[in-house]
Amino acid sequence: MSNSLLTVDEALDQILGRITPLGLARSSLLEAAGSVLAEAVASPIDWPRFDASAMDGYAVLHHDLTPLLTNQPVTLQVVGFVPAGQHVETPLRAGQAYKIMTGAPLPPGADTVVMREDTDEGEGQVRVRVAPKDGRGANIRRQGENLRQGTLLYPTGVLVDPGLIGLLASFGRSQVAIHRAPRVAILSTGDELAEIDARDLAPSQIINSSSYMLAAQVSRAGGVPIVLPLVPDVRESITAALKDAIACADLVLTIGGVSMGDLDLVRAAIEELSDQVGFWQVAIKPGKPLAFGSVGGIPLIGLPGNPVSSFVTFEIFVRPALQKLLGSHQLRLPRVMARSTKALEAPRNRTLYVRGKVFADAEGLVFDADLSQSSANLLSVVDIDGLGVVGPGQQLNAGDWVHVDLLRSPRVR
């Protein structure tokens, strides 16, 4: 156990050092979007698979176009038509041309395609007025021009996006290997909390909002949330609930009860069950108490009870852990630089995470911190685009550049 003040990086490194990616699963392409690739993807074919026309026009023998060098038009006999999806086997001979469409296989013998705009079409013949600027081979997509068979396209650990799905489908693949999505149990405790559908709240009670907020964050990060029933401040009940959570999940999140308060019973229950646990004071604002351990190989992270603090610490510590469980190479939120619209100041010994909106303008990115940065104000995490990161003791003036961890794409003014 350690109660020393850890930096954000120190705490995150300890968490990630004890997380291993989950096993593999095979997924239909129709269900794979947003998953993390668990197999390297190489091209099984040359792409294009055959020499094809890049234009609508006429497939010809370049030698037949020689008179065009002296501005003499060339008339060729049209011996056939090749639409996309069909091919011809009869070789092209001198003085002949095939009418051809974009994407159609090149007829045997043809070595150049003349654009339709450079011709005059007649009955059974075509008059070529202008030679292709690129000479022999003009307007042809060569076999393997884009990809050669065996070329590595994607390594493991990248996000399966629509483009990758389209590429796999073009190879005739209907399935892909992915890392299984982590099941994340969310356990909130406290006599002061009431379920979301409670009708008669005691004067001292509040609705459990954090479990639902964290469930949405889990989903956004690629996990599968499991929201467990509220647990009262009874040591035995908390221990039993933790055992249930561990039995159904790949990662367990607890909310509250990990600081030094007399009723912080989650701390005691975690310590009783965990193989190895650290109760940390992390140099971060909002948020400070954090617990991390494992039970039977299942990682467990204890977040602060304050909703804003749990939101921020999820993005800083839990999201990277989820990404590692998913097998992703991109663990942290993408970080950019933006001009701050407001003065920002961090405490002397803590990194400040400021909630705000991010805009893109002609000069770059702008970070607009929300007016209220109170950790008690849940509105400060509504409709935000990123977290401004201000180092310990750092003071920034309006107009200064600030690091911003992006939660979503910037807005356009």
JSON list of N, CA and C in Angstrom, two decimals, residues 48 50-60 82-85 99-107 110-115 137-143:
[
{"chain": "A", "resi": 48, "resn": "PRO", "atom": "N", "xyz": [-5.04, -3.32, -58.74]},
{"chain": "A", "resi": 48, "resn": "PRO", "atom": "CA", "xyz": [-6.10, -4.12, -59.37]},
{"chain": "A", "resi": 48, "resn": "PRO", "atom": "C", "xyz": [-5.65, -5.54, -59.70]},
{"chain": "A", "resi": 50, "resn": "PHE", "atom": "N", "xyz": [-6.14, -7.03, -62.44]},
{"chain": "A", "resi": 50, "resn": "PHE", "atom": "CA", "xyz": [-5.83, -7.16, -63.87]},
{"chain": "A", "resi": 50, "resn": "PHE", "atom": "C", "xyz": [-5.56, -5.76, -64.42]},
{"chain": "A", "resi": 51, "resn": "ASP", "atom": "N", "xyz": [-4.92, -5.70, -65.58]},
{"chain": "A", "resi": 51, "resn": "ASP", "atom": "CA", "xyz": [-4.78, -4.42, -66.27]},
{"chain": "A", "resi": 51, "resn": "ASP", "atom": "C", "xyz": [-6.17, -3.93, -66.68]},
{"chain": "A", "resi": 52, "resn": "ALA", "atom": "N", "xyz": [-6.49, -2.69, -66.33]},
{"chain": "A", "resi": 52, "resn": "ALA", "atom": "CA", "xyz": [-7.84, -2.18, -66.58]},
{"chain": "A", "resi": 52, "resn": "ALA", "atom": "C", "xyz": [-7.78, -0.77, -67.15]},
{"chain": "A", "resi": 53, "resn": "SER", "atom": "N", "xyz": [-8.83, -0.42, -67.83]},
{"chain": "A", "resi": 53, "resn": "SER", "atom": "CA", "xyz": [-8.92, 0.93, -68.38]},
{"chain": "A", "resi": 53, "resn": "SER", "atom": "C", "xyz": [-9.24, 1.93, -67.27]},
{"chain": "A", "resi": 54, "resn": "ALA", "atom": "N", "xyz": [-8.54, 3.06, -67.28]},
{"chain": "A", "resi": 54, "resn": "ALA", "atom": "CA", "xyz": [-8.80, 4.12, -66.30]},
{"chain": "A", "resi": 54, "resn": "ALA", "atom": "C", "xyz": [-9.77, 5.16, -66.84]},
{"chain": "A", "resi": 55, "resn": "MET", "atom": "N", "xyz": [-10.19, 4.99, -68.08]},
{"chain": "A", "resi": 55, "resn": "MET", "atom": "CA", "xyz": [-11.07, 5.97, -68.72]},
{"chain": "A", "resi": 55, "resn": "MET", "atom": "C", "xyz": [-12.10, 5.26, -69.60]},
{"chain": "A", "resi": 56, "resn": "ASP", "atom": "N", "xyz": [-13.19, 5.96, -69.89]},
{"chain": "A", "resi": 56, "resn": "ASP", "atom": "CA", "xyz": [-14.05, 5.55, -71.00]},
{"chain": "A", "resi": 56, "resn": "ASP", "atom": "C", "xyz": [-13.36, 5.96, -72.29]},
{"chain": "A", "resi": 57, "resn": "GLY", "atom": "N", "xyz": [-13.24, 5.03, -73.23]},
{"chain": "A", "resi": 57, "resn": "GLY", "atom": "CA", "xyz": [-12.56, 5.37, -74.46]},
{"chain": "A", "resi": 57, "resn": "GLY", "atom": "C", "xyz": [-12.36, 4.17, -75.35]},
{"chain": "A", "resi": 58, "resn": "TYR", "atom": "N", "xyz": [-11.15, 4.08, -75.94]},
{"chain": "A", "resi": 58, "resn": "TYR", "atom": "CA", "xyz": [-10.85, 3.00, -76.88]},
{"chain": "A", "resi": 58, "resn": "TYR", "atom": "C", "xyz": [-9.49, 2.40, -76.55]},
{"chain": "A", "resi": 59, "resn": "ALA", "atom": "N", "xyz": [-9.47, 1.06, -76.42]},
{"chain": "A", "resi": 59, "resn": "ALA", "atom": "CA", "xyz": [-8.22, 0.33, -76.22]},
{"chain": "A", "resi": 59, "resn": "ALA", "atom": "C", "xyz": [-7.58, 0.11, -77.59]},
{"chain": "A", "resi": 60, "resn": "VAL", "atom": "N", "xyz": [-6.31, 0.51, -77.72]},
{"chain": "A", "resi": 60, "resn": "VAL", "atom": "CA", "xyz": [-5.65, 0.48, -79.03]},
{"chain": "A", "resi": 60, "resn": "VAL", "atom": "C", "xyz": [-4.22, -0.04, -78.88]},
{"chain": "A", "resi": 82, "resn": "VAL", "atom": "N", "xyz": [-16.10, -3.56, -74.53]},
{"chain": "A", "resi": 82, "resn": "VAL", "atom": "CA", "xyz": [-15.74, -4.20, -73.25]},
{"chain": "A", "resi": 82, "resn": "VAL", "atom": "C", "xyz": [-16.28, -3.34, -72.11]},
{"chain": "A", "resi": 83, "resn": "PRO", "atom": "N", "xyz": [-17.43, -3.71, -71.53]},
{"chain": "A", "resi": 83, "resn": "PRO", "atom": "CA", "xyz": [-17.92, -2.99, -70.34]},
{"chain": "A", "resi": 83, "resn": "PRO", "atom": "C", "xyz": [-17.22, -3.50, -69.09]},
{"chain": "A", "resi": 84, "resn": "ALA", "atom": "N", "xyz": [-17.34, -2.76, -68.00]},
{"chain": "A", "resi": 84, "resn": "ALA", "atom": "CA", "xyz": [-16.80, -3.22, -66.72]},
{"chain": "A", "resi": 84, "resn": "ALA", "atom": "C", "xyz": [-17.49, -4.51, -66.32]},
{"chain": "A", "resi": 85, "resn": "GLY", "atom": "N", "xyz": [-16.70, -5.47, -65.83]},
{"chain": "A", "resi": 85, "resn": "GLY", "atom": "CA", "xyz": [-17.26, -6.74, -65.40]},
{"chain": "A", "resi": 85, "resn": "GLY", "atom": "C", "xyz": [-17.21, -7.81, -66.47]},
{"chain": "A", "resi": 99, "resn": "LYS", "atom": "N", "xyz": [-13.90, -0.58, -78.06]},
{"chain": "A", "resi": 99, "resn": "LYS", "atom": "CA", "xyz": [-14.52, 0.42, -77.19]},
{"chain": "A", "resi": 99, "resn": "LYS", "atom": "C", "xyz": [-14.52, -0.14, -75.78]},
{"chain": "A", "resi": 100, "resn": "ILE", "atom": "N", "xyz": [-14.13, 0.67, -74.79]},
{"chain": "A", "resi": 100, "resn": "ILE", "atom": "CA", "xyz": [-13.92, 0.14, -73.44]},
{"chain": "A", "resi": 100, "resn": "ILE", "atom": "C", "xyz": [-14.42, 1.14, -72.41]},
{"chain": "A", "resi": 101, "resn": "MET", "atom": "N", "xyz": [-14.90, 0.62, -71.29]},
{"chain": "A", "resi": 101, "resn": "MET", "atom": "CA", "xyz": [-15.41, 1.46, -70.20]},
{"chain": "A", "resi": 101, "resn": "MET", "atom": "C", "xyz": [-14.43, 1.46, -69.03]},
{"chain": "A", "resi": 102, "resn": "THR", "atom": "N", "xyz": [-14.54, 2.48, -68.19]},
{"chain": "A", "resi": 102, "resn": "THR", "atom": "CA", "xyz": [-13.67, 2.59, -67.01]},
{"chain": "A", "resi": 102, "resn": "THR", "atom": "C", "xyz": [-13.80, 1.34, -66.14]},
{"chain": "A", "resi": 103, "resn": "GLY", "atom": "N", "xyz": [-12.67, 0.76, -65.77]},
{"chain": "A", "resi": 103, "resn": "GLY", "atom": "CA", "xyz": [-12.64, -0.41, -64.91]},
{"chain": "A", "resi": 103, "resn": "GLY", "atom": "C", "xyz": [-12.70, -1.73, -65.64]},
{"chain": "A", "resi": 104, "resn": "ALA", "atom": "N", "xyz": [-12.92, -1.70, -66.95]},
{"chain": "A", "resi": 104, "resn": "ALA", "atom": "CA", "xyz": [-13.00, -2.95, -67.72]},
{"chain": "A", "resi": 104, "resn": "ALA", "atom": "C", "xyz": [-11.60, -3.51, -67.96]},
{"chain": "A", "resi": 105, "resn": "PRO", "atom": "N", "xyz": [-11.47, -4.84, -68.01]},
{"chain": "A", "resi": 105, "resn": "PRO", "atom": "CA", "xyz": [-10.17, -5.45, -68.28]},
{"chain": "A", "resi": 105, "resn": "PRO", "atom": "C", "xyz": [-9.67, -5.07, -69.68]},
{"chain": "A", "resi": 106, "resn": "LEU", "atom": "N", "xyz": [-8.37, -4.85, -69.77]},
{"chain": "A", "resi": 106, "resn": "LEU", "atom": "CA", "xyz": [-7.77, -4.50, -71.05]},
{"chain": "A", "resi": 106, "resn": "LEU", "atom": "C", "xyz": [-7.78, -5.72, -71.98]},
{"chain": "A", "resi": 107, "resn": "PRO", "atom": "N", "xyz": [-8.19, -5.57, -73.22]},
{"chain": "A", "resi": 107, "resn": "PRO", "atom": "CA", "xyz": [-8.16, -6.71, -74.16]},
{"chain": "A", "resi": 107, "resn": "PRO", "atom": "C", "xyz": [-6.72, -7.17, -74.41]},
{"chain": "A", "resi": 110, "resn": "ALA", "atom": "N", "xyz": [-3.72, -4.98, -76.32]},
{"chain": "A", "resi": 110, "resn": "ALA", "atom": "CA", "xyz": [-3.87, -3.53, -76.20]},
{"chain": "A", "resi": 110, "resn": "ALA", "atom": "C", "xyz": [-2.84, -2.98, -75.21]},
{"chain": "A", "resi": 111, "resn": "ASP", "atom": "N", "xyz": [-2.28, -1.82, -75.53]},
{"chain": "A", "resi": 111, "resn": "ASP", "atom": "CA", "xyz": [-1.27, -1.25, -74.64]},
{"chain": "A", "resi": 111, "resn": "ASP", "atom": "C", "xyz": [-1.53, 0.22, -74.33]},
{"chain": "A", "resi": 112, "resn": "THR", "atom": "N", "xyz": [-2.63, 0.77, -74.82]},
{"chain": "A", "resi": 112, "resn": "THR", "atom": "CA", "xyz": [-2.94, 2.19, -74.61]},
{"chain": "A", "resi": 112, "resn": "THR", "atom": "C", "xyz": [-4.45, 2.36, -74.68]},
{"chain": "A", "resi": 113, "resn": "VAL", "atom": "N", "xyz": [-4.95, 3.34, -73.92]},
{"chain": "A", "resi": 113, "resn": "VAL", "atom": "CA", "xyz": [-6.37, 3.70, -74.00]},
{"chain": "A", "resi": 113, "resn": "VAL", "atom": "C", "xyz": [-6.46, 5.17, -74.39]},
{"chain": "A", "resi": 114, "resn": "VAL", "atom": "N", "xyz": [-7.21, 5.43, -75.45]},
{"chain": "A", "resi": 114, "resn": "VAL", "atom": "CA", "xyz": [-7.47, 6.80, -75.91]},
{"chain": "A", "resi": 114, "resn": "VAL", "atom": "C", "xyz": [-8.80, 7.26, -75.30]},
{"chain": "A", "resi": 115, "resn": "MET", "atom": "N", "xyz": [-8.79, 8.44, -74.70]},
{"chain": "A", "resi": 115, "resn": "MET", "atom": "CA", "xyz": [-10.02, 8.96, -74.11]},
{"chain": "A", "resi": 115, "resn": "MET", "atom": "C", "xyz": [-11.08, 9.21, -75.19]},
{"chain": "A", "resi": 137, "resn": "GLY", "atom": "N", "xyz": [0.86, 3.03, -72.82]},
{"chain": "A", "resi": 137, "resn": "GLY", "atom": "CA", "xyz": [0.42, 2.73, -71.46]},
{"chain": "A", "resi": 137, "resn": "GLY", "atom": "C", "xyz": [-0.50, 3.76, -70.86]},
{"chain": "A", "resi": 138, "resn": "ALA", "atom": "N", "xyz": [-0.84, 4.80, -71.64]},
{"chain": "A", "resi": 138, "resn": "ALA", "atom": "CA", "xyz": [-1.69, 5.87, -71.11]},
{"chain": "A", "resi": 138, "resn": "ALA", "atom": "C", "xyz": [-3.07, 5.35, -70.73]},
{"chain": "A", "resi": 139, "resn": "ASN", "atom": "N", "xyz": [-3.59, 5.90, -69.63]},
{"chain": "A", "resi": 139, "resn": "ASN", "atom": "CA", "xyz": [-4.97, 5.64, -69.18]},
{"chain": "A", "resi": 139, "resn": "ASN", "atom": "C", "xyz": [-5.22, 4.17, -68.86]},
{"chain": "A", "resi": 140, "resn": "ILE", "atom": "N", "xyz": [-4.18, 3.50, -68.36]},
{"chain": "A", "resi": 140, "resn": "ILE", "atom": "CA", "xyz": [-4.31, 2.09, -67.96]},
{"chain": "A", "resi": 140, "resn": "ILE", "atom": "C", "xyz": [-3.91, 1.96, -66.50]},
{"chain": "A", "resi": 141, "resn": "ARG", "atom": "N", "xyz": [-4.74, 1.27, -65.74]},
{"chain": "A", "resi": 141, "resn": "ARG", "atom": "CA", "xyz": [-4.39, 0.90, -64.36]},
{"chain": "A", "resi": 141, "resn": "ARG", "atom": "C", "xyz": [-3.76, -0.48, -64.42]},
{"chain": "A", "resi": 142, "resn": "ARG", "atom": "N", "xyz": [-2.49, -0.56, -64.07]},
{"chain": "A", "resi": 142, "resn": "ARG", "atom": "CA", "xyz": [-1.78, -1.82, -64.19]},
{"chain": "A", "resi": 142, "resn": "ARG", "atom": "C", "xyz": [-2.09, -2.76, -63.03]},
{"chain": "A", "resi": 143, "resn": "GLN", "atom": "N", "xyz": [-2.07, -4.05, -63.31]},
{"chain": "A", "resi": 143, "resn": "GLN", "atom": "CA", "xyz": [-2.25, -5.06, -62.27]},
{"chain": "A", "resi": 143, "resn": "GLN", "atom": "C", "xyz": [-1.22, -4.83, -61.16]}
]
